[in-house]
Backbone as a ProteinNet text record, in pm:
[ID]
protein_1_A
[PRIMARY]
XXXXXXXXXXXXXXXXXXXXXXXXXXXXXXXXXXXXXXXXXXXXXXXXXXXXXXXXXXXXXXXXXXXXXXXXXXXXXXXXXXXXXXXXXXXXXXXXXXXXXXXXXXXXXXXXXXXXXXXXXXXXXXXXXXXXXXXXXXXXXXXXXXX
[TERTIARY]
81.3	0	85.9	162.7	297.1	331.2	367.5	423.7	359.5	176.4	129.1	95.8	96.8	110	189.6	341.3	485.3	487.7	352.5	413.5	329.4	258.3	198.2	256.1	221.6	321.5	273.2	148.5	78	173.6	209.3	258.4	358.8	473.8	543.9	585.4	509.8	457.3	438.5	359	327	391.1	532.7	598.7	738.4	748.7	882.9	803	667.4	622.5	598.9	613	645.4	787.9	876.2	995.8	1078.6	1018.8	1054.5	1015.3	884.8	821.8	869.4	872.2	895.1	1045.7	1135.7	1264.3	1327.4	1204.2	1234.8	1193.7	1058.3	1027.5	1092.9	1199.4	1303.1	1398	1446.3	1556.4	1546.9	1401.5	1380.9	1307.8	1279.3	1281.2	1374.4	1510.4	1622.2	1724.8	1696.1	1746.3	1663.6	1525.9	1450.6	1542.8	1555.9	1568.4	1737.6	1820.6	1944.6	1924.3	1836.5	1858.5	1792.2	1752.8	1677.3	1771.8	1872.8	1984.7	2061.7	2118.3	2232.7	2142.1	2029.9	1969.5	1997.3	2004.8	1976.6	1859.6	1835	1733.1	1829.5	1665.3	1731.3	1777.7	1831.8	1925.3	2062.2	2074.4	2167.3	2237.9	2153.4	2184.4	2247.8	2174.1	2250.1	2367.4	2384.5	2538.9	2611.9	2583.7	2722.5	2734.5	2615.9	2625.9	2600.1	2739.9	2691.8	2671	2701.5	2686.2	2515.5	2456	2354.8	2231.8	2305.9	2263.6	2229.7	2319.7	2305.8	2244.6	2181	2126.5	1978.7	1931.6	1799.5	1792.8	1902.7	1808	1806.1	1864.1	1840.8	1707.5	1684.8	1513.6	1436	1458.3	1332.7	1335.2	1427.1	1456.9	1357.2	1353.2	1287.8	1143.4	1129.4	974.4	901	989.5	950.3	960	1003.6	1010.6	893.5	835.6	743.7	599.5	543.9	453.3	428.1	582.5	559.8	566.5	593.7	501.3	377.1	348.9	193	99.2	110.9	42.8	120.4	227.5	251	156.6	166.9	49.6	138.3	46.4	75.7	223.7	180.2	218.4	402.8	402.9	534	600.8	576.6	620.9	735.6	755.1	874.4	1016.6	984	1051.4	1089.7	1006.9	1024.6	1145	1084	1163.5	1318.9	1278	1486	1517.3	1489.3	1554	1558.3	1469.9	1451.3	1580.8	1535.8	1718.3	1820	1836.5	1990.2	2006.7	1895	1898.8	1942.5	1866.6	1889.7	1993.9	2059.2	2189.5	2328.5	2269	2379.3	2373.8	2289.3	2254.7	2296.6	2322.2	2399.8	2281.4	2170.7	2063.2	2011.5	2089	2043.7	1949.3	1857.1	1738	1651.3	1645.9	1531.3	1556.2	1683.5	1709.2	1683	1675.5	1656.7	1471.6	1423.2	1235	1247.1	1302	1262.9	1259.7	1386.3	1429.1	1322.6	1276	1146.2	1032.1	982.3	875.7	869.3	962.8	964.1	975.4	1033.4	1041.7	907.3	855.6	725.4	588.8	627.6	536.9	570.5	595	662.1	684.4	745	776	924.6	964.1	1101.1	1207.5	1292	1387.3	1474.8	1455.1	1554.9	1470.6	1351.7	1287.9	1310.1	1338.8	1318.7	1241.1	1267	1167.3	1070.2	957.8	876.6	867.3	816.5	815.8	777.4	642	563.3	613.2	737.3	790.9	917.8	918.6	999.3	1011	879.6	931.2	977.9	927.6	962.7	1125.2	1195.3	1298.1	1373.6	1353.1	1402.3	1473.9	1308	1323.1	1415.4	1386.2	1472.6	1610.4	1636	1802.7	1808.1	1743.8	1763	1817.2	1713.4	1730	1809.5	1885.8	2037.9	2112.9	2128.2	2221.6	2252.9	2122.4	2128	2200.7	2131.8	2208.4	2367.4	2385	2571.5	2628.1	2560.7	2624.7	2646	2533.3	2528.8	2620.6	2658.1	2760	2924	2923.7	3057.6	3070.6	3007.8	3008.8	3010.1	2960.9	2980.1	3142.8	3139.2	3301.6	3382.5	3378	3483.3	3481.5	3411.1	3343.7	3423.2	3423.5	3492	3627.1	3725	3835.7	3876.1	3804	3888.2	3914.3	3774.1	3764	3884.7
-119.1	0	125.8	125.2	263.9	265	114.2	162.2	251.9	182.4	259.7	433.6	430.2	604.5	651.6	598.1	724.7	656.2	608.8	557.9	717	796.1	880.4	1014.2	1086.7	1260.3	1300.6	1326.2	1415.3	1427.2	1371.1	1300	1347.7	1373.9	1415.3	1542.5	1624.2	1740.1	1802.9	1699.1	1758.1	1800.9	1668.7	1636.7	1783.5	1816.8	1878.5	2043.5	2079.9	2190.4	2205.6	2074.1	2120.6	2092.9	2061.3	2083.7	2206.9	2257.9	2380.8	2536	2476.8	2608.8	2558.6	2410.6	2389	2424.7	2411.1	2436	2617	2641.3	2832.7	2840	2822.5	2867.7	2826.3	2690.9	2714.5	2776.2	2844.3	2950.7	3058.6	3092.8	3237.9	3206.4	3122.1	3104.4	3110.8	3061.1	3080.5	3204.2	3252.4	3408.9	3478.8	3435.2	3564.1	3514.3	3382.2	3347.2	3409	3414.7	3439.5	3577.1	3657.2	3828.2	3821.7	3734.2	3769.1	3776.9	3633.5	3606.6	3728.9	3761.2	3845.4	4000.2	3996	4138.2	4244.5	4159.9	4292	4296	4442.1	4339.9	4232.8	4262.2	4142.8	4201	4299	4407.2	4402.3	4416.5	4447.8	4259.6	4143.9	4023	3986.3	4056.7	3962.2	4054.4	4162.3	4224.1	4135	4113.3	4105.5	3946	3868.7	3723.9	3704.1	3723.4	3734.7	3589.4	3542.4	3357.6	3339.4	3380.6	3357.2	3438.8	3568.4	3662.6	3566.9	3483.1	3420.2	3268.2	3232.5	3103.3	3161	3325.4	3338.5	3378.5	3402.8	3448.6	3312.6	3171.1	3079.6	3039.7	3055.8	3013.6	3065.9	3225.2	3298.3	3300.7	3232.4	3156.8	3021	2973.3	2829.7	2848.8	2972	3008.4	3067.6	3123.9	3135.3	3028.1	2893.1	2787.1	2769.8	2753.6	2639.4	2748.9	2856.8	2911.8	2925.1	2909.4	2874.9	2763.6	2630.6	2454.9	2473.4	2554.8	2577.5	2634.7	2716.6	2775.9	2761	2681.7	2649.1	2531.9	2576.5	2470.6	2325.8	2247.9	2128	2116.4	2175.5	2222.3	2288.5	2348.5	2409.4	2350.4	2300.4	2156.8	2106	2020.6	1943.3	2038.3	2150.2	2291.7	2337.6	2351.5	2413.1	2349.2	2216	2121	2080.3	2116.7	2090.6	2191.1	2301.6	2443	2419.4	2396.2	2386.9	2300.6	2190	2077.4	2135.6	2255.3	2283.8	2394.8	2487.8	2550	2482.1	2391.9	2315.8	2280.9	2200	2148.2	2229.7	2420.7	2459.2	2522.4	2511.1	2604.9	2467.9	2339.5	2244.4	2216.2	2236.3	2163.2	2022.9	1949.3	1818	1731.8	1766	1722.5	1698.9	1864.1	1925.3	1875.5	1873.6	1758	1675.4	1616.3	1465.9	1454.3	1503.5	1526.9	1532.2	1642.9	1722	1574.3	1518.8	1425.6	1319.8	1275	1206.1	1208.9	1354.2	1419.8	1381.1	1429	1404	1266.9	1182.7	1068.3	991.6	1025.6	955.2	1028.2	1125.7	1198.6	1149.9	1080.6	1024.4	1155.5	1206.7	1353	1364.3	1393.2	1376.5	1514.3	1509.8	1646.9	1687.3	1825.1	1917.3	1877	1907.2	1921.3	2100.9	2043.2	2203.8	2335.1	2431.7	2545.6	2580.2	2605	2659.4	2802.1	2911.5	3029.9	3058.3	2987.8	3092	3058.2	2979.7	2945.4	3029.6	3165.5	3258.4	3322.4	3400.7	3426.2	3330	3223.2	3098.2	3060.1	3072.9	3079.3	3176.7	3300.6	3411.8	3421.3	3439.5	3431	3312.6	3212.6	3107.7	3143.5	3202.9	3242.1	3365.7	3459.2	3568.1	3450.7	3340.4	3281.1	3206.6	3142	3073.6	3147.4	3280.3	3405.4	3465.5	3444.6	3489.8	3346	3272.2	3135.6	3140.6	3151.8	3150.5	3259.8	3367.6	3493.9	3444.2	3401.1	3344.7	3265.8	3146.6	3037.9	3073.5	3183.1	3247.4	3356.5	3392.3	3493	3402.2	3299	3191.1	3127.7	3113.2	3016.9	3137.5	3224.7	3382.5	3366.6	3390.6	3398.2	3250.6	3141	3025.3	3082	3107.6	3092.2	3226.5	3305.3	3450.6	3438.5	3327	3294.2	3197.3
0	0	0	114.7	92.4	-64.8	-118.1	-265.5	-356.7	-361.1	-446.7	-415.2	-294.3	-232.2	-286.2	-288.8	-317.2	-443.3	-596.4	-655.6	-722.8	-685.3	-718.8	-735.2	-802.9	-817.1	-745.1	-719.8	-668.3	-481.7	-442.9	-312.9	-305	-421.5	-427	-419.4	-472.6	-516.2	-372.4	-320.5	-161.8	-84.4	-119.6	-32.2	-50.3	-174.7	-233.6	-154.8	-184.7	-155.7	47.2	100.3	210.6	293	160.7	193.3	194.6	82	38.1	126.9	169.5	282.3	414.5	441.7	574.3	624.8	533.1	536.3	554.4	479.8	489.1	565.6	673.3	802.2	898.3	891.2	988.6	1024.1	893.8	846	882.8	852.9	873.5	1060.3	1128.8	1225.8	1302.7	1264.1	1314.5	1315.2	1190	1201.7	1331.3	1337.8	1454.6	1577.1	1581.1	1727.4	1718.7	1607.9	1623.2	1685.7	1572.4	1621.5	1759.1	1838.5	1946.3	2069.8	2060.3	2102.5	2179	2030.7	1987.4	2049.9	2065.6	2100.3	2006.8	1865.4	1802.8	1671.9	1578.8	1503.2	1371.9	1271.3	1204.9	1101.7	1036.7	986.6	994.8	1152.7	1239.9	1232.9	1271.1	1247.2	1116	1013.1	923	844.4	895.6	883	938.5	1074.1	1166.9	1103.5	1068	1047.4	875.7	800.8	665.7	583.7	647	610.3	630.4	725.4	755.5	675.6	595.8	490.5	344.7	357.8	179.7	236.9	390.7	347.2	376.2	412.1	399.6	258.4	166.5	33.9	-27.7	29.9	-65.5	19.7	107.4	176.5	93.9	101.5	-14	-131.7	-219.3	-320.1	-288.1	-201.3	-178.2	-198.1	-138	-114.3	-248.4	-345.9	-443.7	-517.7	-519.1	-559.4	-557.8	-478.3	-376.4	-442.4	-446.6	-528.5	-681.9	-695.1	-860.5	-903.5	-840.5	-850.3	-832.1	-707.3	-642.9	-812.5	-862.9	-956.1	-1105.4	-1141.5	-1253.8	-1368.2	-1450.1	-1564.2	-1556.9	-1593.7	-1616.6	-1730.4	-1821.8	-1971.1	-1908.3	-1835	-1791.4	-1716.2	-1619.5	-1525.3	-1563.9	-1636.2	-1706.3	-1665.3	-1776.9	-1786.7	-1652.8	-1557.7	-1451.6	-1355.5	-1346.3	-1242.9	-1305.9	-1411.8	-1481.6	-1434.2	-1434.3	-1386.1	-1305.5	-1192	-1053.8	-1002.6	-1046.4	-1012.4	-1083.5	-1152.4	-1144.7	-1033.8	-975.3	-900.4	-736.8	-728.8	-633.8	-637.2	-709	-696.1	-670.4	-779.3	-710.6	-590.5	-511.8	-412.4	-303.6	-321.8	-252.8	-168.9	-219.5	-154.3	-238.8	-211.4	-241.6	-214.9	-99.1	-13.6	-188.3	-162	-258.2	-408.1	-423.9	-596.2	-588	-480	-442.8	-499.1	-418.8	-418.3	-580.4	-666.1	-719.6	-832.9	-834.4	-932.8	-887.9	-777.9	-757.3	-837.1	-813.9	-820.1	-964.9	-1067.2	-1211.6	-1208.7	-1234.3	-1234.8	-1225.2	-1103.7	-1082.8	-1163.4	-1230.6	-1287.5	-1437.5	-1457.8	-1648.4	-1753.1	-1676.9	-1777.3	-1775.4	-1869.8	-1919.6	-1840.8	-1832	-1804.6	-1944.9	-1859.5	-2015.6	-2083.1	-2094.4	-2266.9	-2314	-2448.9	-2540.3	-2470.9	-2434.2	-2403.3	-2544.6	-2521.6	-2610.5	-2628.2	-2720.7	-2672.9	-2593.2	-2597.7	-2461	-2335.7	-2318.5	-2181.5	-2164.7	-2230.4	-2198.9	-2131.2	-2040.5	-1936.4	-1824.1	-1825.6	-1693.4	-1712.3	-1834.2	-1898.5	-1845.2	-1849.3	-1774.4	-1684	-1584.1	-1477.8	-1402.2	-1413.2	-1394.4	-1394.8	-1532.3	-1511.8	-1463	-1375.2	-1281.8	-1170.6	-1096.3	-1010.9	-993.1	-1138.5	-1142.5	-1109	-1172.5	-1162.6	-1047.4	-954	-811.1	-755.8	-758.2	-663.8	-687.2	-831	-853.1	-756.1	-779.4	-698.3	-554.9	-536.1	-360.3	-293.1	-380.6	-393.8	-368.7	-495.4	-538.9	-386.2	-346.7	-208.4	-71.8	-104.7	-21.8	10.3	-144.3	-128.5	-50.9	-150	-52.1	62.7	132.4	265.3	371	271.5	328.5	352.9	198.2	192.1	241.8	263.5	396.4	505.8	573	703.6	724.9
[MASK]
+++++++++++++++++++++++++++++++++++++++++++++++++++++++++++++++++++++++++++++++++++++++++++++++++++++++++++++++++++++++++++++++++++++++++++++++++++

């Protein structure tokens, strides 16, 4: 009976969209409790804590994930979740590639298919959100190799 449950997308889907929100409300849960800590706000927190600056924009990166599965067409899907797993992957969240590569898989829809026109803006945008994750990464590694 479990098989035929997780043999379903829909489940998946569930499962990736409350990974994706459940994971940012711990993040951004943990920044409050950091700035609460530290007694200062959360401004003031994520100056002094700049590591902790680039893993809330990959949360709200997450969270915009997680609304655009929520309200994406059937028709765009495919498209979406290839982007999505390269985003994921470089953002070294592997949880979420993990789901994501599920999610497709169990949904019999292929990855990397062709973009269509009208999937130009989802195309785009997507590479604003690659473009941001690289930046994040590349400010990341710095951030390693100064420390």
């Amino acid at each position: 009976m479990l098989k035929q449950v997780l043999a379903r997308p829909a489940v998946y889907k569930k499962i990736l969209l409350g990974y994706w929100i459940g994971s940012s409300v711990i993040l951004f849960g943990y920044l409050s409790l950091v700035a609460l800590d530290l007694g200062k706000s959360l401004p003031a927190t994520l100056q002094t804590m700049p590591s902790l600056a680039l893993v809330t924009i990959i949360a709200g990166l997450n969270l915009l994930l997680a609304a655009a599965l929520w309200k994406i067409q059937a028709t765009d899907r495919p498209l979406f979740l290839s982007l999505a797993l390269v985003q994921q992957l470089l953002s070294l969240n592997f949880v979420g590639a993990l789901l994501i590569y599920f999610y497709q898989r169990f949904s019999q829809q292929k990855f990397l298919q062709k973009p269509t026109t009208d999937q130009g803006a989802l195309l785009l945008s997507f590479t604003l959100v690659i473009l941001l994750t690289l930046f994040v990464l590349l400010i990341r590694l710095r951030l390693e190799f100064i420390n």
